[in-house]
Structures are given as C-alpha cells and as structure tokens.
Short mmCIF file of C-alpha atoms and ligand atoms in Angstrom, two decimals:
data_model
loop_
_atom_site.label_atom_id
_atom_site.label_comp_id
_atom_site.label_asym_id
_atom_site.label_seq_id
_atom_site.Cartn_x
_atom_site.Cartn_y
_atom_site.Cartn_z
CA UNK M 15 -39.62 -56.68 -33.42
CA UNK M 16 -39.97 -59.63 -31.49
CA UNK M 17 -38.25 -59.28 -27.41
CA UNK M 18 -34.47 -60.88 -27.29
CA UNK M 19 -34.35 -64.01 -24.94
CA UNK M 20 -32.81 -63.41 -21.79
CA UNK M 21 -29.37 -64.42 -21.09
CA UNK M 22 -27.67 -64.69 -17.52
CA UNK M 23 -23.62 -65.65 -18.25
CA UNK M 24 -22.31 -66.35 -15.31
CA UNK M 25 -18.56 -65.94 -16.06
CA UNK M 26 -16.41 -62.80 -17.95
CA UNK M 27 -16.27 -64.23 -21.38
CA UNK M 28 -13.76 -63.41 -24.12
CA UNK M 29 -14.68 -59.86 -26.16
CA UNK M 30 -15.80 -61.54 -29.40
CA UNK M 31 -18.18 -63.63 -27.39
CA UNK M 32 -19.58 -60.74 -25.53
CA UNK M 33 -19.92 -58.89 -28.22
CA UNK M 34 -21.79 -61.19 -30.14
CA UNK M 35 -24.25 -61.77 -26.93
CA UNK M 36 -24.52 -58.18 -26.84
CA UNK M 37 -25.71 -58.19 -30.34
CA UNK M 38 -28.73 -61.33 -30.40
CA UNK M 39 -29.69 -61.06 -26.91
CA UNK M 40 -30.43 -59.52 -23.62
CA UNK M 41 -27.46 -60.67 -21.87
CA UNK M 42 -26.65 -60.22 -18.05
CA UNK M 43 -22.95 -60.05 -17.98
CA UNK M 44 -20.62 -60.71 -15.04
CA UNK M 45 -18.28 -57.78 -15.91
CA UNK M 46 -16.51 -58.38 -11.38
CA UNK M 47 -15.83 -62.33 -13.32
CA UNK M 48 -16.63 -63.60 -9.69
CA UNK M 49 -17.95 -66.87 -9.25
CA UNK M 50 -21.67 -66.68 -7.94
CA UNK M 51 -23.00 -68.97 -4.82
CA UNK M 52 -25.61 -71.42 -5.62
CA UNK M 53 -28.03 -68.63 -4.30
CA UNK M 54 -26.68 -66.23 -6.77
CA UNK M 55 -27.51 -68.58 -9.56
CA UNK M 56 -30.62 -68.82 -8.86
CA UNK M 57 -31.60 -65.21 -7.71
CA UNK M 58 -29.64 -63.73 -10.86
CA UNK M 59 -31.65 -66.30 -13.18
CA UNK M 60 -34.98 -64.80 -12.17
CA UNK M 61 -36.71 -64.09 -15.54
CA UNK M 62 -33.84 -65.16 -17.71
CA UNK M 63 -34.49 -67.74 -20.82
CA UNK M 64 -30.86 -69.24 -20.43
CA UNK M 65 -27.64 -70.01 -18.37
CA UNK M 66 -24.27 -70.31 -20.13
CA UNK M 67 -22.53 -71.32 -17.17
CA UNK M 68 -18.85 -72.42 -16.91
CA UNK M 69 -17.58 -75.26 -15.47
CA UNK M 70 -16.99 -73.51 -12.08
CA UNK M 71 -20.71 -73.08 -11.45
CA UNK M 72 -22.41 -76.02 -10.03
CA UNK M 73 -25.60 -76.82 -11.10
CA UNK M 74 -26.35 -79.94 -9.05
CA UNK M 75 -29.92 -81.39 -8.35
CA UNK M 76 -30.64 -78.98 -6.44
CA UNK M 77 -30.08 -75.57 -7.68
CA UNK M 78 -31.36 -76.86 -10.77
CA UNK M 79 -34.73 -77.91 -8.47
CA UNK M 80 -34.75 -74.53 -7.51
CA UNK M 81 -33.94 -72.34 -11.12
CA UNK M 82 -37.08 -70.68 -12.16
CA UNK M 83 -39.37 -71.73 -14.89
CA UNK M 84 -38.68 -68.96 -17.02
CA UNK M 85 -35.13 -71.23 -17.90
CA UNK M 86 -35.47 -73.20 -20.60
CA UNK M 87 -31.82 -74.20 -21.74
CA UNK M 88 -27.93 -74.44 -19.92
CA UNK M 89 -25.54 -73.82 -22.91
CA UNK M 90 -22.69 -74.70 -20.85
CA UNK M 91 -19.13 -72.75 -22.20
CA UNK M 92 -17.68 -76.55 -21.24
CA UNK M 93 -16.95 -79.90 -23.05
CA UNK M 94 -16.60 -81.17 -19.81
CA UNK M 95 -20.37 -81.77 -17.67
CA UNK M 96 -20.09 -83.15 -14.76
CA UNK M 97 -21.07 -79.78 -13.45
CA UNK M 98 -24.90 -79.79 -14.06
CA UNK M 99 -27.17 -82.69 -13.10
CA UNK M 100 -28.23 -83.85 -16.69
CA UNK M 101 -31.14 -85.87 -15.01
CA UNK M 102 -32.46 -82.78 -13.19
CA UNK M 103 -32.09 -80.53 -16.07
CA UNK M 104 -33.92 -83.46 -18.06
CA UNK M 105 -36.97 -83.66 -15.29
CA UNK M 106 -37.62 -80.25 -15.54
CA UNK M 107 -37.49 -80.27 -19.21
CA UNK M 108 -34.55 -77.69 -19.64
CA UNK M 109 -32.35 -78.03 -22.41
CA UNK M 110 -28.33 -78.78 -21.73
CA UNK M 111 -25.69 -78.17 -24.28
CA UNK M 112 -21.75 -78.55 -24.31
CA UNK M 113 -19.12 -77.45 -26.32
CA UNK M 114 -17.11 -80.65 -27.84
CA UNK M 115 -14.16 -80.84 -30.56
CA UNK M 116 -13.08 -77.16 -30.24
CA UNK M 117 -11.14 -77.42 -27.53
CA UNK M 118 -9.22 -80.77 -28.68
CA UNK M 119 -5.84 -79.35 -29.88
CA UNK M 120 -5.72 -76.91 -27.12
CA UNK M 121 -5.79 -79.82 -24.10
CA UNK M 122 -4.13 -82.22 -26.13
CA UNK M 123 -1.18 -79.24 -26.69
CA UNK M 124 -1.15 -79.11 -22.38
CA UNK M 125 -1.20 -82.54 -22.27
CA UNK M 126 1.99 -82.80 -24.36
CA UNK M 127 3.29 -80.23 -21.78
CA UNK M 128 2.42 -82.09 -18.65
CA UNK M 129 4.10 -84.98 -20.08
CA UNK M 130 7.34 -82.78 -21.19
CA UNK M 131 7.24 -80.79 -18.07
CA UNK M 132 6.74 -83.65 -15.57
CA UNK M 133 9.32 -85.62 -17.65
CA UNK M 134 12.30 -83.08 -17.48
CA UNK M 135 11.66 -81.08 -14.40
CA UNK M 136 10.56 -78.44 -15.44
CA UNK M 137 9.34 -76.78 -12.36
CA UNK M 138 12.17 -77.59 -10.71
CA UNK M 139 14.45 -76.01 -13.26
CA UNK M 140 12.30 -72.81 -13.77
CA UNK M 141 12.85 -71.89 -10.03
CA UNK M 142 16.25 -72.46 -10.10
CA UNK M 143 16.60 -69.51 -12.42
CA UNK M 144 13.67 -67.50 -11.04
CA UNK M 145 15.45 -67.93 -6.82
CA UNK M 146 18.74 -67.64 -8.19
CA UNK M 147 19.77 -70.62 -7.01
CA UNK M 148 21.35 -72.12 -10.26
CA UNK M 149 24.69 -72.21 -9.30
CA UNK M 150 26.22 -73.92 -12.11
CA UNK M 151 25.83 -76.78 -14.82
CA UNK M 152 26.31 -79.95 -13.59
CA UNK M 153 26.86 -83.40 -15.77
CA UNK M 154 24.74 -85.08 -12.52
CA UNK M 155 21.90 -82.28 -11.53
CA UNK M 156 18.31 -81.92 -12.98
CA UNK M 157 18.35 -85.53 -14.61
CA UNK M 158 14.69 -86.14 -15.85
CA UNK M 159 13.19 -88.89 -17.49
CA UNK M 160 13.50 -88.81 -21.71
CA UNK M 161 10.18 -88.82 -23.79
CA UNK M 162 11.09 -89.99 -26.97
CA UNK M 163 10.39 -93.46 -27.91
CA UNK M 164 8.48 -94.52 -24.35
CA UNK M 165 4.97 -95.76 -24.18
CA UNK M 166 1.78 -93.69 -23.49
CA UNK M 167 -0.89 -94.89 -22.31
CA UNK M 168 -4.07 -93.04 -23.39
CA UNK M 169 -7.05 -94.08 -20.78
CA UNK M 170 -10.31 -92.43 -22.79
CA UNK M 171 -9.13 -92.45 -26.91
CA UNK M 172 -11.62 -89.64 -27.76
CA UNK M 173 -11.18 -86.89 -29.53
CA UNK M 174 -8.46 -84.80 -26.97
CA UNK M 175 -6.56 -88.46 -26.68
CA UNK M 176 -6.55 -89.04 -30.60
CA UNK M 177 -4.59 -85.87 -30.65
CA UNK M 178 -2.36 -85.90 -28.12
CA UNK M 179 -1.48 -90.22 -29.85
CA UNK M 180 -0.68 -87.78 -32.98
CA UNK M 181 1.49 -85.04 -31.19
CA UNK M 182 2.94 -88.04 -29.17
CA UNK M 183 4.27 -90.15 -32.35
CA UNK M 184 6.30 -86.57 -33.05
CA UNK M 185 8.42 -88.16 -29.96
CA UNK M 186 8.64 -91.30 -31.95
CA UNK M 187 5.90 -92.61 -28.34
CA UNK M 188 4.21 -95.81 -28.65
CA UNK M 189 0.83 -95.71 -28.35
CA UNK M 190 -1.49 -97.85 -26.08
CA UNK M 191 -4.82 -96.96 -24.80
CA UNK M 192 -8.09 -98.29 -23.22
CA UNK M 193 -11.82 -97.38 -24.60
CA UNK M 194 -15.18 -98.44 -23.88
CA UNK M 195 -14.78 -99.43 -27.59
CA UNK M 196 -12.02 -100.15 -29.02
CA UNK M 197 -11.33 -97.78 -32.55
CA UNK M 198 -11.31 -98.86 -35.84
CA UNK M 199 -7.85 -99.20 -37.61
CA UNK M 200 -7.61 -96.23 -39.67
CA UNK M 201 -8.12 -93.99 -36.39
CA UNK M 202 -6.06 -96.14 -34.60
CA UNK M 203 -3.19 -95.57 -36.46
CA UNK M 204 -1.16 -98.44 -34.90
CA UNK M 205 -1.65 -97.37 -31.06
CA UNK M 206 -2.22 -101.50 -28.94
CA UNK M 207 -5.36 -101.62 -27.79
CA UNK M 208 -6.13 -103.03 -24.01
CA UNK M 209 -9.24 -104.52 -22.96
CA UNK M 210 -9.37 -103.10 -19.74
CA UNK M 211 -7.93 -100.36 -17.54
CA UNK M 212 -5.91 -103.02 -15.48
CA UNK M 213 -4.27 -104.20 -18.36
CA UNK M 214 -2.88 -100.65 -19.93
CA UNK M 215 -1.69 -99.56 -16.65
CA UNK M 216 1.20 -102.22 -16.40
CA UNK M 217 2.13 -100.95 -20.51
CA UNK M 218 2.53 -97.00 -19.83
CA UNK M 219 5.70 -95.90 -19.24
CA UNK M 220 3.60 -92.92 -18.77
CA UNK M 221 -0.37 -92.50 -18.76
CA UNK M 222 -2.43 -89.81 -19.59
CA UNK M 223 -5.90 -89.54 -18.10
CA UNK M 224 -8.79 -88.64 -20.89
CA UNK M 225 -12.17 -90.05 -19.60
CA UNK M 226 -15.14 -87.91 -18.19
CA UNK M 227 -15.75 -87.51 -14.90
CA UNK M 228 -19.07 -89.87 -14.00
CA UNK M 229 -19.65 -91.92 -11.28
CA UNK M 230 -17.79 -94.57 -12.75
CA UNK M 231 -14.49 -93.31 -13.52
CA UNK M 232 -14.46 -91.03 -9.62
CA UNK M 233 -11.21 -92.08 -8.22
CA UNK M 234 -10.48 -94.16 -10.98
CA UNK M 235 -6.84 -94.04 -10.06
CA UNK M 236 -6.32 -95.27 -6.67
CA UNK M 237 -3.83 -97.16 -4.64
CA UNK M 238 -4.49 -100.21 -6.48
CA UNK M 239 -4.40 -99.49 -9.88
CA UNK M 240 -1.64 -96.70 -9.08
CA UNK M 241 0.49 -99.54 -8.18
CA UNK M 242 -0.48 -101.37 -11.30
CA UNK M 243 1.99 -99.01 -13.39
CA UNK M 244 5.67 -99.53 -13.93
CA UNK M 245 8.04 -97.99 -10.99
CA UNK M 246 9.29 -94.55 -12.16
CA UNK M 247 5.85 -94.00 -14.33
CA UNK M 248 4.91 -90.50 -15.28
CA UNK M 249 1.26 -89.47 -14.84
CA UNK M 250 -0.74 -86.55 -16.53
CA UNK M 251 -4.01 -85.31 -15.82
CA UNK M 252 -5.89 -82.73 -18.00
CA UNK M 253 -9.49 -84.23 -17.79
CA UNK M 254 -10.92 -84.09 -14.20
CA UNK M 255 -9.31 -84.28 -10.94
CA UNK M 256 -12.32 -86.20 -9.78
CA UNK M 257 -10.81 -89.04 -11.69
CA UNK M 258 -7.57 -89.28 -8.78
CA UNK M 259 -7.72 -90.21 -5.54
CA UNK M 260 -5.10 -87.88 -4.06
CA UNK M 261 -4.08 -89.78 -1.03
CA UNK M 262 -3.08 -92.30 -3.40
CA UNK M 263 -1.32 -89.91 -5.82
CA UNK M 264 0.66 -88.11 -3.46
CA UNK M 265 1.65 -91.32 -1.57
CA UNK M 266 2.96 -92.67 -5.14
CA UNK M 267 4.53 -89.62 -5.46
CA UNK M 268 6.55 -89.59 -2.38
CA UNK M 269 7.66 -92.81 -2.50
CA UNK M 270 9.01 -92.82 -5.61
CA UNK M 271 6.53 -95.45 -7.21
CA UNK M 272 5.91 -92.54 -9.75
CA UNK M 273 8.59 -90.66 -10.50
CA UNK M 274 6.70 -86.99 -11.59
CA UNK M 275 2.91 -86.26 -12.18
CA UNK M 276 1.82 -83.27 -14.68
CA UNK M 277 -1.70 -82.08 -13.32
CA UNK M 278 -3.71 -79.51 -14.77
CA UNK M 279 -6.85 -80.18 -13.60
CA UNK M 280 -7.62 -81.22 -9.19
CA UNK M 281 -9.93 -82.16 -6.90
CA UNK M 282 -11.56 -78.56 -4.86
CA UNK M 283 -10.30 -76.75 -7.35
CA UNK M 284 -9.00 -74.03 -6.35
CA UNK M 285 -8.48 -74.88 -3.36
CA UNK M 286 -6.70 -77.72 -3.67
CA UNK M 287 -4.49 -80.35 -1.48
CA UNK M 288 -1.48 -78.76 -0.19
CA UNK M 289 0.72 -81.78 -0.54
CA UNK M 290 1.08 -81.42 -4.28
CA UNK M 291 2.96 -77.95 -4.24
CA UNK M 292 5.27 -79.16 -1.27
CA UNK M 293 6.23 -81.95 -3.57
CA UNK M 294 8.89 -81.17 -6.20
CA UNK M 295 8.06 -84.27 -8.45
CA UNK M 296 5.16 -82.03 -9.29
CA UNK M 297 4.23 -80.02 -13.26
CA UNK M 298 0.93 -78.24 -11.63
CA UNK M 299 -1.09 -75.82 -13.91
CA UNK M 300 -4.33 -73.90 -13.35
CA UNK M 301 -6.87 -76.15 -15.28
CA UNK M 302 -5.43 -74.34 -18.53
CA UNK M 303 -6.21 -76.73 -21.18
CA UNK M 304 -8.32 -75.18 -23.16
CA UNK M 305 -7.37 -71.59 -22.35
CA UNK M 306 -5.74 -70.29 -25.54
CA UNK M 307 -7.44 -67.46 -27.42
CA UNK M 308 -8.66 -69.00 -30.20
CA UNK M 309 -10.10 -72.09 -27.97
CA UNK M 310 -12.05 -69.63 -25.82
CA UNK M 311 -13.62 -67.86 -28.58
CA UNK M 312 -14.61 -71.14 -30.42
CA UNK M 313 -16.17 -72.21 -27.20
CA UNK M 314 -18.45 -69.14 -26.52
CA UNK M 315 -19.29 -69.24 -30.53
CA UNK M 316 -20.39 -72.70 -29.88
CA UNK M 317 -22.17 -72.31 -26.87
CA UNK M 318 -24.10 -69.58 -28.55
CA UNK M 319 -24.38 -71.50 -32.05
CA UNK M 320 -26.21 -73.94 -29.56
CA UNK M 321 -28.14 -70.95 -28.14
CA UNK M 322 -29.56 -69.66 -31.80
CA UNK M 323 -30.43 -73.04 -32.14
CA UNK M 324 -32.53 -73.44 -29.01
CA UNK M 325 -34.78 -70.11 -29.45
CA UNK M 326 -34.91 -70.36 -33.23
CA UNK M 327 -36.85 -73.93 -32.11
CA UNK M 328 -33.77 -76.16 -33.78
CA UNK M 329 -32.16 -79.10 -32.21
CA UNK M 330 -28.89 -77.62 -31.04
CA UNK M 331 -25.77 -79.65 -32.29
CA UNK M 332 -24.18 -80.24 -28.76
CA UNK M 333 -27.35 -81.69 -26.80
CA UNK M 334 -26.89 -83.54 -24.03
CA UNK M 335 -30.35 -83.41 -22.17
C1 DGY Z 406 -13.99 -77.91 -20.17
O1 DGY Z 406 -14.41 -77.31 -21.16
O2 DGY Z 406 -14.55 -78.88 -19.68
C2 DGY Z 406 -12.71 -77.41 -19.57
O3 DGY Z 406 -12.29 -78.20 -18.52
C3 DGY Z 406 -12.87 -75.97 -19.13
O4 DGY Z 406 -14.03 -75.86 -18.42
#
C-alpha cells in the first residue's frame, strides 16, 4: 500500500470535508480552529505534502520562502487569493489551487442582503426591537431607501456579479456594470455596459463591488471616485475590503454623500476600523458570503478534488500557479 500524502489544514473544516481527508490522507487537523502565526505555518508544515489554507492564513513571499521542500501544492479552501504570493509559490515550483463557481449563489445571496439591509435599515431596526427601544410605529421613523426598480452597478461581472444582475432583476433593478471585457449579449442579458470604472460610478444608484483584490483594484474606491456616485448612493462590499479606502468610506458615510453601505468583507479583518460600528448608516457582517452549509462543503470537496488531482499527477481543475 503505497504511504498517504501528508496534509496540514490549517482551519476546522466542515465534517464531510474532514471526513473525507480522514479517509485519502494523512491529515493534520486544527481541531482548537485557531488561526496559526506565520511561524506556525511553517513549523506545522514540516514534512507535510500540502497546505489547504483558508483565506485567513497569509502566505506572503515570505513564509512561502521559508515552507519546507517537502510542500508541493496550496489547495487553498478560497475563491478569493490574494492571500498567497502566486509568484513565490510559482518560484519554488509549488502548486496553488482555488475554489471558483461554488461559492457564487452563496455571495451573490449576501450581496442581495447588503443591498436590502443597507437599503431599509436594517440594523437600525433590528436593535430597536432587540434594546427595547421601539416605542411605537411611526408614518415618519425608519424611512430607508426602496430597491425595486433602481440601478446597480456591478464593478467585476464575473460569475458572483452575473448572479447577483439575476437576483437583482427579481427587484425589477437595472443593470449596469464595468469589466475588463465587456460580456457577450446572451450573458448580458440587457445589463449597459461602461467602459470604465469612472463612467459606471455616476449610473449606480447603488454599486456593488465584485473585482479581486490585486494591486490594481487596492483602494479602488477612494475619495475621488467615491464622489463620482450619485448623492444618497448605496454601497455593498462582499469581495475584499482591500478594494476601499476607509477614510474615504466613512467620510462619505458621515456626510451623507452615501446614504448606507452593506459590508461584509474589511480591511484588518477582524480587527477592523472602529468608525464603521459607531456609524448607524452601517449593514456590517462577518465576511459571511460564502458561509452556508452547502457552500462550505462544496468548497472543501473542491479543494480536495484539486488535491486527488495533484498526487494522482493530474492537472488540477482550479490552478492558478
Ligand atoms: C473566499 O473564498 O475567497 C471567501 O472570501 C472566503 O474565504
């Protein structure tokens, strides 16, 4: 019987997932779920084949510099990657895999909530009930912003933003959105296609933020294209928080240049900036887009379908390095 590849998972994973690492290889579980220092990484991964990491373990430059040789592949349980330093992984020849498509419907669902929540108050309303400090219904109080028929902007029309133009329509939205490319008509479906980021922002009666997190797109929205969006726009965030600048957020949020933002995802999370929970045009969620159960086992199935690929000598599906 030939020896099972060693498998260091750095994160609790769902039951199924274990189960089926349990099963094919000789996993080393994180049964505490506590997220391991840099130097944990790399003293844990001594001997091991392969990482599945999450997205809360940082494999920069140089942690990857210092993994040992024995690691030959990061099956990240992530669509998201801006977490491990492709170009390091690449130099020292170890393999990187994501997880795309099966957590789609899942972000584009909390999407659809940040938009909803942001939009009616929902925060504000919840605590109401939960302080006890409803005291009555009033024809004046709680008055949000209505959804149905207002344009969103999509900035990033892949797969999560195709899904959430689809939910969107169900609120009779109108669609605009900015690409690198722009899509062809059938997938388009009717949503107005802008050349540029500068030239959607001014269209979105609210905007929802669907673009990686690269060099490029970090702080993407800042002061200056902030202000580029209607007064009393609505903005959602379920991508990165890399992609805000927060000063500029917050100070379009207490102005009243934005009326509400619906964030799921920050900058330092979890430690993030204090200013957005003393602000009550705030929807904040804890990076919970793709946390449903059947998204989290699809995730670790496809990490590990990328796995079986890697030591059964296969391309995996999901390569990105
Ligand atoms: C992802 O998969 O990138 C989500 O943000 C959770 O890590």
């Amino acid at each position: 019987m030939s020896k099972k590849a060693v498998v260091l998972v750095t994160r609790k994973l769902p039951d199924a997932v274990e189960a089926r690492l349990e099963r094919d290889y000789d996993a080393r579980f994180n049964s505490a779920d506590r997220v391991y220092t840099s130097d944990e990484l790399v003293e844990f991964s001594a001997g091991a084949d392969a990482i599945i990491p999450c997205h809360t373990e940082k494999l920069t430059a140089a942690v990857i510099e210092r993994l040992p040789d024995s690691v030959r592949a990061i099956c990240s349980f992530s669509v998201g990657f801006d977490h491990i330093d492709l170009d390091a992984a690449k130099a020292r020849g170890i393999i990187v895999t994501n997880t795309p498509d099966v957590l789609s419907d899942a972000t584009a669902e909390i999407a659809m909530l940040l938009i909803l929540g942001a939009a009616r108050r929902a925060h504000e309303g919840e605590q109401q009930i939960r302080t006890a400090t409803w005291s009555d219904w009033s024809a004046i109080g709680g008055l949000g912003i209505q959804v149905t028929g207002k344009r969103l902007g999509i900035l990033g029309m892949g797969r999560v933003g195709q899904i959430l133009a689809k939910r969107a329509r169900g609120f009779d939205m109108q669609i605009h959105y900015h690409n690198r490319s722009r899509l062809s008509p059938d997938i388009e479906a009717g949503a107005i296609y802008h050349g540029s980021v500068e030239q959607l922002l001014p269209q979105c009666d609210f905007l929802s933020l669907h673009c990686p997190a690269t060099p490029e797109t970090e702080r993407l929205m800042n002061a200056e294209r902030l202000g580029l969006l209607p007064d009393g726009a609505i903005l959602v965030n379920t991508a990165r928080g890399a992609i805000v600048d927060d000063d500029a957020l917050i100070e379009a949020l207490r102005s009243g240049k934005l009326f509400a933002a619906g964030l799921d995802v920050f900058n330092n999370e979890p430690d993030i900036d204090p200013r957005y929970k003393a602000l009550d045009n705030t929807f904040l969620l804890p990076h919970i887009g793709s946390a449903t159960r059947e998204t989290r086992d699809a995730m670790g199935f496809r990490a590990l379908d990328n796995l079986d690929a890697i030591t059964a000598g296969r391309e995996p599906p999901d390569r990105l390095a």
